[in-house]
């Protein structure tokens, strides 16, 4: 039945396209031939974007494109292929989460990255629980703006920098347009993306609805994902616009459980759980105001709300403990229910002003932000013994707390153009954070302390020198800060023990690089970096008096990550014929990251053992991605190769653990293919194959949801699709 439904959808799209063509003929419209744009935009952001400053910073600009990435499957490995050093946790092949980290930061739901959409935060609780549950469909994203650690001054204090998803905007050439893409693939994968867009007078709009479903590559890994987005803007005069946006995402995912090393070696596709489910629901209304006082002064004010919840029901035990009927109960064991409820509000105002200083124009940007959030965390509830998604409980929650955060921030940066080629961009940020916690936390051996107030300044400076017409030298140093989060003081699993004296982490990020291009043939961006991460919070694998291993969450010590990042791309055909409408492009994105602890000790078996020299957990030393792309008037096709080196899952660099929750994450190689064929002006056909050669690998070991244990990456999968835009 599902198959016939998918065929019906595809046939309907074709009918819509033919009808549109017929209407075009009836109205006797004349359409010009399409123009092929050869993507001449730089791979980095310009000095100024809107009301933000990028000069002297390590930045990237990613344009999601069918034929270069599997957009229907939200494949992060392909999306960020040309951004050196992006470490991706591949939790599943459904693309329900974008889990990335860089330079030693945690990949878990991009928890150390300031994630934004059209300029406003989408992290569930930016200070208390900054996981990014909300994920957009990549088919709705126009561009991805990335700023490395120097983003700490303008956007927030995170070590992982900022990622801003700019959504597709209204079509200014017509009152009504349709965009629709339908994909079907292996394991009953189906993705549907449908959008409308247009402009009428002073009003413009763009809206989409997307759903994605499938059975998953492993048994008991089915998922159903739905997301909505609407943008409507009113241009009230030549200088100003106001826009209202609303986003909603919800999905339900069955969790197949973690594996031990022995289970993974025997069959990496097996499931150890069938009664475990995860379900986030996130709503984000936003109001965006832009006003240009004059050509040199502009104002941007954004206010937005996050209202959502995160729900899970799981049988939590080591992966070698089967989830079977308890003979004493004559039923399955009760499951654990964990629920979070988020209510947050943020208002952020930015002013940018260009002014003359001496003979040169300088640029100032400054702003303020107010953020408040209350999270109700309910965990360790005794749930039902059933097998379906059921959040009801039969006994009260073991953890039932209210966590509140108030944050006030002010920030400013200024581009001082010393000469036409050389600029200096100093900046600062001041943060005030108030946190409080009240409620019930059962079975604690020490008091929970999350009531505090801290304030701190952050400083930084960027340098930029235009060495040649197309070559630019840049450098930056910025401070960063990460408060310890309430998730650390209220763990929901029984495998973690928390240090009651956790401290905030402080550090800095340094970049020095050179970027540019040689004509339209060769582009490059090469830089050295150093990240100092003081009092880093992480995991130690320890053993208790009963010789049972557990993970101890504490301030491990000070960590330094230093290395090189390099991106290069060459146009092979245009090297011989600059006017060629076809091209073959070869790119390589490479990182070497020497991330080591430079201080820290731990106690085990009565001995004090050093951590100095140990690898930072979850940080591959080598990441290399290369790709070959063919382009012509109708075809875009990319073959991509990814190599990610080995890493350790804990700070004491455990090599083996019986339950699989800690140990080595081995190096792996993966090939991917993306293909797009455009025809009849309005149509396209796509084909995506991920993990072409069915490599057997995993990207993470974990002690909590959705484990514990090894989380296998997916084997070979594919999808094909058709699309229309009229």
XYZ file of C-alpha atoms in Angstrom:
726
model
C 0.000 0.000 0.000
C 2.857 2.379 0.856
C 4.430 1.695 -2.528
C 1.244 2.654 -4.398
C 0.908 5.779 -2.274
C 4.416 6.859 -3.265
C 3.689 6.193 -6.948
C 0.519 8.262 -6.602
C 2.515 11.181 -5.184
C 5.021 11.045 -8.044
C 2.259 10.876 -10.656
C 0.500 13.840 -9.068
C 3.679 15.901 -9.322
C 3.971 15.125 -13.017
C 0.348 16.125 -13.550
C 0.904 19.416 -11.733
C 3.904 20.134 -13.917
C 2.016 19.393 -17.142
C -0.864 21.578 -15.979
C 1.553 24.388 -15.237
C 3.053 24.019 -18.708
C -0.400 24.152 -20.256
C -1.237 27.293 -18.301
C 1.993 28.860 -19.480
C 0.967 28.224 -23.097
C -2.559 29.543 -22.532
C -1.233 32.749 -21.051
C 1.364 32.957 -23.864
C 4.190 33.624 -21.483
C 7.712 33.705 -22.847
C 10.337 31.940 -20.760
C 14.018 32.553 -21.305
C 16.495 29.701 -21.268
C 17.844 28.904 -17.846
C 21.116 30.480 -16.805
C 23.791 28.173 -15.438
C 25.540 29.745 -12.453
C 28.976 28.272 -11.866
C 29.029 28.913 -8.113
C 31.534 31.744 -8.201
C 30.760 32.798 -4.620
C 33.563 32.516 -2.110
C 33.598 29.585 0.289
C 33.813 31.992 3.231
C 31.544 34.758 4.483
C 32.088 38.402 3.444
C 33.482 40.940 5.921
C 29.967 42.059 6.857
C 26.709 40.102 6.663
C 23.604 42.040 7.645
C 24.429 43.428 11.095
C 27.251 40.983 11.889
C 30.996 41.238 11.317
C 33.030 38.352 9.879
C 36.309 40.099 9.039
C 39.377 38.354 10.436
C 37.451 35.213 11.348
C 37.577 31.603 10.199
C 34.248 31.239 8.375
C 32.556 28.958 5.852
C 29.619 29.253 3.498
C 27.912 25.993 2.519
C 25.269 25.866 -0.220
C 23.175 22.676 0.123
C 22.853 21.284 -3.393
C 21.225 18.150 -4.763
C 23.842 16.165 -6.632
C 26.469 17.184 -4.077
C 24.771 15.850 -0.950
C 21.905 13.616 0.088
C 19.539 16.398 1.109
C 16.456 14.173 1.247
C 18.168 12.071 3.916
C 19.670 15.072 5.776
C 23.111 13.486 5.503
C 25.489 15.615 7.602
C 28.616 13.804 6.391
C 27.975 15.052 2.862
C 26.595 18.480 3.813
C 29.752 19.442 5.735
C 32.172 17.597 3.436
C 33.928 20.799 2.352
C 34.293 22.131 5.899
C 37.569 20.770 7.338
C 37.462 19.018 10.677
C 33.735 18.507 11.196
C 33.333 15.370 13.291
C 29.903 13.780 12.734
C 28.176 11.407 15.116
C 26.064 9.225 12.840
C 23.318 8.240 15.235
C 21.079 7.002 12.414
C 20.581 7.320 8.684
C 17.288 9.152 9.045
C 18.870 12.579 9.445
C 16.725 13.307 12.487
C 19.633 14.953 14.295
C 22.643 16.967 13.136
C 25.362 15.871 15.567
C 28.604 17.724 14.891
C 31.675 18.840 16.792
C 34.975 20.498 15.912
C 38.409 20.816 17.494
C 37.610 18.584 20.440
C 34.041 19.688 21.187
C 31.249 17.242 21.985
C 29.193 15.979 19.017
C 26.150 14.950 21.096
C 23.325 16.877 19.409
C 25.874 19.611 18.646
C 25.765 20.531 22.340
C 28.801 22.855 22.178
C 27.743 24.628 18.978
C 25.569 27.742 18.844
C 22.922 26.539 16.368
C 20.705 29.158 14.737
C 18.004 29.481 12.114
C 17.728 32.812 10.303
C 19.726 34.376 13.122
C 17.950 33.023 16.220
C 18.925 30.132 18.495
C 17.364 26.689 18.150
C 19.241 24.954 21.025
C 16.645 23.710 23.510
C 18.186 25.541 26.498
C 21.300 27.456 25.482
C 22.873 27.389 28.974
C 21.210 24.642 30.995
C 20.782 21.947 28.335
C 22.081 23.262 24.990
C 21.342 20.154 22.935
C 19.922 20.953 19.516
C 16.845 18.736 19.276
C 15.404 20.825 16.429
C 16.524 19.810 12.932
C 15.436 21.411 9.657
C 15.047 19.482 6.400
C 18.080 20.377 4.286
C 15.822 20.724 1.246
C 14.491 23.894 2.896
C 17.909 25.428 3.625
C 19.313 28.091 1.280
C 22.768 28.339 2.849
C 24.686 27.372 5.968
C 26.840 30.045 7.598
C 29.604 28.781 9.883
C 31.881 30.776 12.181
C 34.526 28.942 14.179
C 35.395 29.662 17.842
C 35.644 33.409 17.230
C 31.829 33.379 17.134
C 31.950 33.421 20.952
C 31.908 37.222 21.003
C 28.921 38.027 18.764
C 26.740 34.965 19.163
C 27.495 33.252 22.462
C 30.349 31.889 24.504
C 30.422 28.323 23.097
C 33.742 26.703 22.172
C 32.212 25.081 19.071
C 31.390 28.295 17.226
C 28.166 29.141 15.394
C 26.147 27.423 12.654
C 23.335 29.497 11.127
C 20.828 27.789 8.835
C 19.451 30.396 6.422
C 16.127 29.079 5.170
C 14.875 29.483 1.626
C 13.080 32.789 1.114
C 10.128 34.096 -0.876
C 10.169 34.108 -4.682
C 10.094 37.796 -5.625
C 9.196 37.146 -9.289
C 5.737 35.624 -8.870
C 2.701 35.687 -6.619
C 2.543 31.934 -6.203
C 5.019 29.157 -6.770
C 5.309 25.489 -5.840
C 8.339 23.421 -4.925
C 7.966 19.691 -4.258
C 10.413 16.801 -3.876
C 9.536 13.155 -3.225
C 12.114 10.468 -2.427
C 11.800 6.749 -1.707
C 14.521 4.275 -0.863
C 15.831 1.296 1.038
C 14.292 0.118 4.316
C 10.971 1.743 3.333
C 12.544 5.209 3.429
C 10.218 7.945 2.201
C 10.733 11.709 2.278
C 8.279 14.346 1.099
C 9.088 18.073 0.942
C 6.445 20.521 -0.279
C 6.690 24.317 -0.303
C 4.829 27.379 -1.548
C 6.315 30.806 -2.117
C 5.542 34.193 -3.607
C 5.345 37.972 -3.371
C 2.339 40.235 -3.741
C 2.918 43.928 -3.250
C 4.536 44.515 0.128
C 3.842 40.998 1.387
C 6.068 37.991 0.708
C 5.936 34.448 2.034
C 7.575 31.031 2.052
C 6.205 27.937 3.782
C 6.896 24.221 3.708
C 5.736 20.948 5.165
C 8.046 17.947 5.175
C 7.719 14.420 6.471
C 10.164 11.548 6.528
C 9.583 7.950 7.561
C 11.170 4.525 7.343
C 11.894 1.258 9.081
C 15.555 2.048 9.718
C 18.611 0.011 8.734
C 18.507 -2.030 11.954
C 15.441 -3.913 13.170
C 13.277 -2.002 15.650
C 14.551 1.363 14.399
C 11.465 2.801 12.681
C 10.975 6.566 12.607
C 8.398 9.175 11.641
C 9.479 12.824 11.310
C 7.342 15.890 10.575
C 8.397 19.506 10.300
C 6.566 22.718 9.434
C 7.899 26.174 8.629
C 6.204 29.426 7.622
C 7.686 32.855 6.923
C 5.605 35.917 6.052
C 7.155 39.370 5.694
C 5.694 42.847 5.322
C 7.787 45.683 3.879
C 6.156 48.678 5.520
C 8.376 51.207 3.698
C 11.538 51.361 1.620
C 13.700 51.115 4.737
C 12.080 48.487 6.889
C 10.533 45.032 7.034
C 8.939 42.941 9.722
C 8.612 39.179 9.442
C 6.817 36.513 11.415
C 8.124 32.946 11.372
C 6.910 29.724 12.896
C 8.743 26.398 12.977
C 7.628 23.089 14.410
C 9.371 19.740 14.442
C 8.326 16.489 16.017
C 9.370 12.917 15.466
C 9.072 9.525 17.043
C 11.961 7.119 16.765
C 12.286 3.538 17.883
C 15.697 2.886 19.432
C 17.416 -0.416 18.630
C 19.872 -0.122 21.539
C 23.628 -0.283 21.938
C 25.942 -3.245 21.343
C 28.954 -4.764 23.042
C 32.115 -5.287 20.973
C 31.308 -8.982 20.653
C 27.777 -8.257 19.466
C 29.016 -5.685 16.959
C 31.632 -8.076 15.567
C 29.079 -10.878 15.240
C 26.308 -8.806 13.641
C 26.424 -5.012 13.605
C 22.847 -4.868 12.323
C 21.246 -6.634 15.276
C 18.950 -4.903 17.762
C 19.144 -5.359 21.525
C 16.032 -3.313 22.327
C 12.560 -3.127 20.800
C 10.597 -1.277 23.502
C 12.698 1.909 23.529
C 11.403 5.134 21.992
C 12.467 8.776 21.709
C 10.185 11.717 20.912
C 11.106 15.430 20.828
C 8.606 18.171 19.956
C 9.901 21.697 19.365
C 7.922 24.860 18.471
C 9.721 28.115 17.600
C 7.730 31.276 16.796
C 9.934 34.260 15.907
C 9.508 37.947 15.082
C 12.219 39.621 12.970
C 12.496 43.392 12.497
C 14.982 45.004 10.092
C 15.360 48.731 9.535
C 17.922 50.656 7.472
C 18.143 54.186 8.853
C 20.452 55.135 5.988
C 23.011 53.364 3.775
C 25.465 53.266 6.694
C 23.245 52.334 9.630
C 20.980 49.325 10.065
C 19.122 47.716 12.943
C 18.093 44.104 13.478
C 15.843 42.957 16.336
C 14.811 39.332 16.759
C 12.645 37.874 19.474
C 11.720 34.231 19.577
C 10.236 31.614 21.847
C 11.076 27.935 22.245
C 8.291 25.735 23.564
C 8.955 22.043 23.450
C 9.492 18.750 25.125
C 11.839 15.793 24.999
C 10.383 12.387 25.846
C 11.821 8.906 26.098
C 10.648 5.536 27.367
C 13.336 2.879 27.637
C 14.384 -0.382 29.173
C 17.849 0.686 30.331
C 20.411 -2.030 30.943
C 23.754 -3.184 29.590
C 23.478 -4.368 25.971
C 24.336 -7.933 26.995
C 21.252 -7.978 29.249
C 18.341 -9.063 27.019
C 14.946 -7.402 27.274
C 12.885 -10.526 27.911
C 9.873 -11.498 29.982
C 10.531 -11.441 33.714
C 9.283 -14.825 34.936
C 8.590 -13.455 38.425
C 6.425 -10.641 37.033
C 5.093 -12.715 34.128
C 5.619 -9.651 31.966
C 8.434 -7.504 30.638
C 10.286 -5.368 33.147
C 8.978 -1.821 33.691
C 10.577 0.818 31.511
C 12.034 4.166 32.565
C 10.225 7.338 31.483
C 12.157 10.622 31.146
C 10.547 13.904 30.121
C 11.746 17.508 29.725
C 9.504 20.529 29.126
C 11.138 23.674 27.710
C 9.810 27.242 27.815
C 12.265 29.888 26.698
C 12.237 33.468 25.413
C 15.050 35.424 23.769
C 15.239 39.014 22.533
C 18.360 40.118 20.668
C 19.069 43.527 19.121
C 22.004 44.432 16.856
C 23.032 47.765 15.363
C 25.607 48.109 12.584
C 27.098 51.472 11.613
C 29.682 52.392 8.982
C 31.623 55.563 9.728
C 34.694 57.363 8.481
C 37.820 57.320 10.600
C 40.592 59.302 8.985
C 40.596 58.435 5.306
C 39.112 54.962 5.803
C 35.639 53.614 6.497
C 35.279 51.641 9.714
C 32.400 49.403 10.762
C 30.902 49.014 14.223
C 28.388 46.439 15.397
C 26.993 46.094 18.874
C 24.039 44.608 20.600
C 22.321 43.212 23.640
C 20.552 39.946 24.390
C 18.110 38.841 27.047
C 17.356 35.166 27.508
C 15.154 33.409 30.031
C 14.190 29.760 30.212
C 12.453 27.389 32.574
C 12.849 23.659 32.120
C 10.827 21.109 34.026
C 12.874 17.906 34.118
C 11.116 14.691 35.100
C 13.263 11.568 35.045
C 13.490 8.035 36.382
C 9.748 7.522 36.269
C 8.646 3.887 36.531
C 6.750 3.235 33.325
C 4.673 0.412 31.950
C 5.716 -3.095 31.009
C 4.251 -2.659 27.524
C 5.955 -2.661 24.140
C 4.535 0.453 22.467
C 5.275 4.165 22.868
C 3.658 4.903 26.229
C 4.777 7.737 28.521
C 2.451 6.921 31.405
C 4.024 6.077 34.765
C 2.962 3.794 37.606
C 5.217 5.393 40.251
C 6.343 9.016 40.733
C 9.440 10.389 39.033
C 12.702 9.955 40.911
C 13.809 13.351 39.585
C 11.278 16.181 39.314
C 12.969 19.573 39.214
C 12.429 23.045 37.817
C 15.527 24.675 36.389
C 15.535 28.368 35.601
C 18.094 30.498 33.766
C 18.271 34.253 33.193
C 20.980 35.590 30.909
C 21.925 39.161 30.022
C 24.619 39.855 27.445
C 26.154 42.855 25.693
C 28.629 42.662 22.832
C 30.487 44.879 20.373
C 33.013 44.544 17.555
C 34.620 47.117 15.289
C 36.481 46.819 11.993
C 39.258 49.418 11.983
C 40.503 49.624 8.405
C 44.066 50.813 8.869
C 44.818 50.766 5.131
C 42.784 49.663 2.101
C 44.292 46.185 2.585
C 44.731 45.819 6.347
C 42.083 45.782 9.093
C 41.965 45.093 12.825
C 38.725 43.922 14.475
C 38.703 43.962 18.288
C 35.619 42.899 20.198
C 34.213 42.010 23.577
C 31.246 40.298 25.180
C 29.919 40.547 28.710
C 27.700 37.793 30.117
C 25.617 37.608 33.281
C 24.068 34.204 34.028
C 21.703 33.395 36.887
C 20.666 29.783 37.441
C 18.422 28.137 40.007
C 17.060 24.669 40.703
C 14.304 23.426 42.962
C 12.435 20.163 43.249
C 13.075 16.539 44.093
C 16.170 14.488 43.277
C 15.971 11.096 44.959
C 18.845 8.723 45.730
C 21.498 11.428 45.898
C 24.491 11.005 48.208
C 25.228 14.755 48.122
C 23.164 17.937 47.676
C 22.371 19.169 44.184
C 23.824 22.643 43.707
C 22.796 24.585 40.629
C 21.891 27.920 42.264
C 24.478 30.450 41.210
C 25.194 33.763 39.568
C 28.261 34.328 37.449
C 29.388 37.163 35.248
C 32.390 37.342 32.989
C 33.859 39.330 30.094
C 35.204 37.794 26.900
C 37.670 39.549 24.612
C 39.039 38.909 21.162
C 40.742 40.447 18.161
C 40.812 39.648 14.468
C 43.349 40.668 11.827
C 42.938 40.602 8.060
C 45.332 41.541 5.261
C 44.489 41.455 1.551
C 47.824 40.157 0.324
C 46.746 39.972 -3.342
C 43.572 40.730 -5.263
C 42.327 37.199 -4.564
C 44.412 36.162 -1.546
C 43.674 37.039 2.075
C 45.649 36.505 5.268
C 43.541 36.297 8.449
C 44.023 35.663 12.133
C 41.897 35.695 15.253
C 42.029 35.041 18.972
C 38.860 34.899 21.057
C 38.018 33.757 24.551
C 35.320 31.134 25.150
C 33.336 29.906 28.131
C 31.114 26.942 28.948
C 29.089 26.721 32.158
C 28.527 23.218 33.457
C 24.993 22.168 32.557
C 22.165 20.871 34.703
C 22.180 17.599 32.751
C 25.457 16.931 34.555
C 23.947 17.246 38.028
C 20.765 15.260 37.285
C 21.848 12.149 35.325
C 19.018 9.894 34.175
C 21.111 6.750 33.734
C 22.578 4.434 36.330
C 25.950 4.175 34.616
C 27.203 7.679 35.500
C 28.438 9.157 38.773
C 28.685 12.946 38.956
C 31.377 14.978 40.675
C 29.470 17.273 43.106
C 32.087 20.008 42.659
C 31.832 20.629 38.921
C 33.248 23.940 37.688
C 32.712 26.007 34.564
C 35.139 25.682 31.651
C 37.100 28.603 30.213
C 39.552 28.945 27.355
C 40.355 30.507 24.010
C 40.497 29.800 20.286
C 43.255 30.956 17.890
C 43.264 30.874 14.075
C 45.901 31.933 11.560
C 45.240 31.231 7.902
C 45.382 32.176 4.249
C 42.466 31.873 1.802
C 41.670 32.851 -1.736
C 41.468 31.636 -5.301
C 43.416 31.548 -8.533
C 40.992 32.814 -11.159
C 37.998 30.508 -11.244
C 40.215 27.431 -11.406
C 41.588 26.880 -7.918
C 40.297 27.903 -4.470
C 41.896 27.274 -1.093
C 41.690 27.996 2.633
C 44.507 26.764 4.878
C 44.878 27.612 8.561
C 46.596 26.679 11.790
C 44.557 26.588 14.986
C 44.974 26.211 18.720
C 42.182 25.727 21.272
C 42.790 25.883 25.007
C 39.950 24.261 26.962
C 40.434 24.785 30.705
C 38.638 22.614 33.269
C 37.092 20.529 30.521
C 34.168 18.387 31.715
C 34.388 14.796 30.516
C 34.125 11.100 31.351
C 36.486 8.774 33.199
C 35.936 5.013 33.188
C 36.414 3.815 36.771
C 35.695 0.654 38.765
C 33.871 0.545 42.098
C 34.509 -1.702 45.104
C 32.402 -4.454 43.519
C 34.620 -4.361 40.419
C 31.787 -2.895 38.344
C 32.806 -0.211 35.878
C 31.063 3.152 35.747
C 31.596 6.546 34.139
C 32.635 9.412 36.387
C 31.693 12.879 35.087
C 34.102 15.521 36.350
C 36.397 18.379 35.365
C 39.054 16.209 33.729
C 41.734 18.868 33.408
C 43.059 21.291 30.835
C 43.032 20.295 27.169
C 44.805 21.789 24.160
C 43.792 21.042 20.576
C 46.150 22.292 17.892
C 46.605 21.456 14.260
C 45.952 22.369 10.667
C 42.819 22.622 8.532
C 42.969 22.800 4.753
C 40.401 23.033 1.977
C 41.324 22.972 -1.714
C 39.242 22.709 -4.875
C 40.356 22.666 -8.495
C 38.238 22.979 -11.655
C 39.759 20.437 -14.033
C 37.885 21.235 -17.259
C 37.848 24.988 -16.821
C 41.603 24.888 -16.403
C 41.716 24.307 -20.162
C 38.556 26.139 -21.258
C 37.397 29.010 -19.046
C 34.068 29.327 -20.869
C 33.177 25.638 -20.635
C 29.569 24.977 -19.569
C 30.757 21.682 -18.105
C 33.242 21.160 -15.332
C 34.857 18.482 -13.204
C 35.819 19.644 -9.729
C 38.100 17.868 -7.326
C 38.043 18.948 -3.678
C 39.797 17.885 -0.517
C 38.928 18.859 3.047
C 41.554 17.873 5.611
C 42.242 18.291 9.315
C 44.975 17.177 11.666
C 43.940 17.731 15.295
C 46.489 17.078 18.043
C 44.053 17.217 21.003
C 45.672 16.204 24.294
C 45.210 16.772 27.996
C 48.014 18.871 29.446
C 46.939 18.385 33.066
C 44.714 16.190 35.207
C 44.872 13.103 37.411
C 42.445 10.450 38.595
C 42.333 7.860 41.349
C 41.862 4.160 40.640
C 42.528 1.236 42.947
C 44.248 3.458 45.477
C 46.645 4.829 42.863
C 46.864 8.382 41.535
C 47.239 8.177 37.767
C 48.107 11.059 35.421
C 46.039 12.142 32.423
C 48.698 14.397 30.915
C 49.324 13.374 27.322
C 46.057 11.460 26.938
C 43.912 11.972 23.851
C 40.861 14.201 24.265
C 37.814 11.949 24.130
C 35.659 11.901 21.004
C 38.317 13.694 18.943
C 39.783 11.959 15.861
C 43.339 12.997 15.089
C 42.781 12.817 11.322
C 39.702 13.702 9.267
C 39.904 13.785 5.483
C 37.085 14.090 2.960
C 37.599 14.241 -0.787
C 35.164 14.439 -3.656
C 34.864 14.550 -7.428
C 31.932 16.531 -8.863
C 30.753 16.619 -12.471
C 28.642 19.590 -13.611
C 26.923 20.481 -16.862
C 23.650 22.115 -17.922
C 21.558 19.227 -16.654
C 23.719 16.979 -14.459
C 25.335 17.385 -11.062
C 27.035 14.265 -9.692
C 29.441 13.818 -6.776
C 31.484 10.855 -5.586
C 32.737 11.478 -2.050
C 35.284 9.671 0.115
C 35.508 10.144 3.887
C 38.215 8.996 6.269
C 37.931 9.548 10.022
C 40.729 8.400 12.315
C 40.369 6.505 15.562
C 39.467 8.178 18.836
C 38.763 7.291 22.455
C 35.426 7.573 24.217
C 36.819 8.613 27.606
C 39.617 10.752 28.981
C 41.640 7.895 30.481
C 41.742 6.340 27.002
C 40.203 2.992 27.893
C 40.850 0.483 25.116
C 38.169 -2.039 26.044
C 35.079 -2.224 28.223
C 32.862 -5.293 28.456
C 29.584 -3.426 27.897
C 30.925 -1.359 24.998
C 30.210 2.022 26.621
C 33.877 3.024 26.536
C 36.888 2.048 24.478
C 38.406 2.821 21.098
C 36.268 4.070 18.233
C 38.215 2.642 15.260
C 39.072 4.570 12.105
C 36.741 4.118 9.143
C 36.427 4.797 5.407
C 33.114 5.574 3.645
C 32.138 6.330 0.032
C 28.967 8.233 -0.923
C 27.346 9.131 -4.245
C 24.868 11.904 -5.077
C 23.326 12.465 -8.528
C 20.860 14.993 -9.962
C 19.462 15.299 -13.484
C 17.411 18.403 -14.358
C 15.033 18.330 -17.334
C 12.099 20.160 -18.955
C 13.003 23.323 -17.019
C 10.864 22.469 -13.993
C 11.818 18.878 -13.159
C 14.649 16.954 -11.563
C 15.554 13.338 -10.855
C 17.883 12.456 -7.980
C 19.675 9.367 -6.741
C 21.714 9.040 -3.541
C 23.785 6.098 -2.313
C 25.380 6.275 1.117
C 28.120 3.916 2.299
C 28.426 2.504 -1.219
C 30.708 -0.380 -0.281
C 28.816 -1.337 2.873
C 31.604 -0.494 5.320
C 31.163 -1.865 8.835
C 31.915 0.871 11.358
C 30.602 3.023 14.188
C 31.204 6.625 15.190
C 30.441 6.552 18.901
C 30.246 4.611 22.129
C 27.828 5.993 24.689
C 26.819 5.508 28.323
C 23.334 7.042 28.063
C 20.505 7.403 25.557
C 20.302 5.803 23.033
C 22.667 3.169 24.413
C 24.552 2.209 26.413
C 27.167 0.620 24.185
C 28.293 0.848 20.575
C 25.929 2.646 18.197
C 26.472 1.095 14.743
C 26.529 3.315 11.666
C 24.281 2.303 8.803
C 25.393 0.042 5.985
C 24.649 0.720 2.328
C 21.401 2.637 1.747
C 19.918 4.497 -1.209
C 17.041 6.706 -2.257
C 15.720 8.001 -5.573
C 13.415 10.931 -6.104
C 11.723 13.382 -8.418
C 11.139 17.066 -7.909
C 9.353 19.988 -9.453
C 9.640 23.752 -9.069
C 7.187 26.036 -10.880
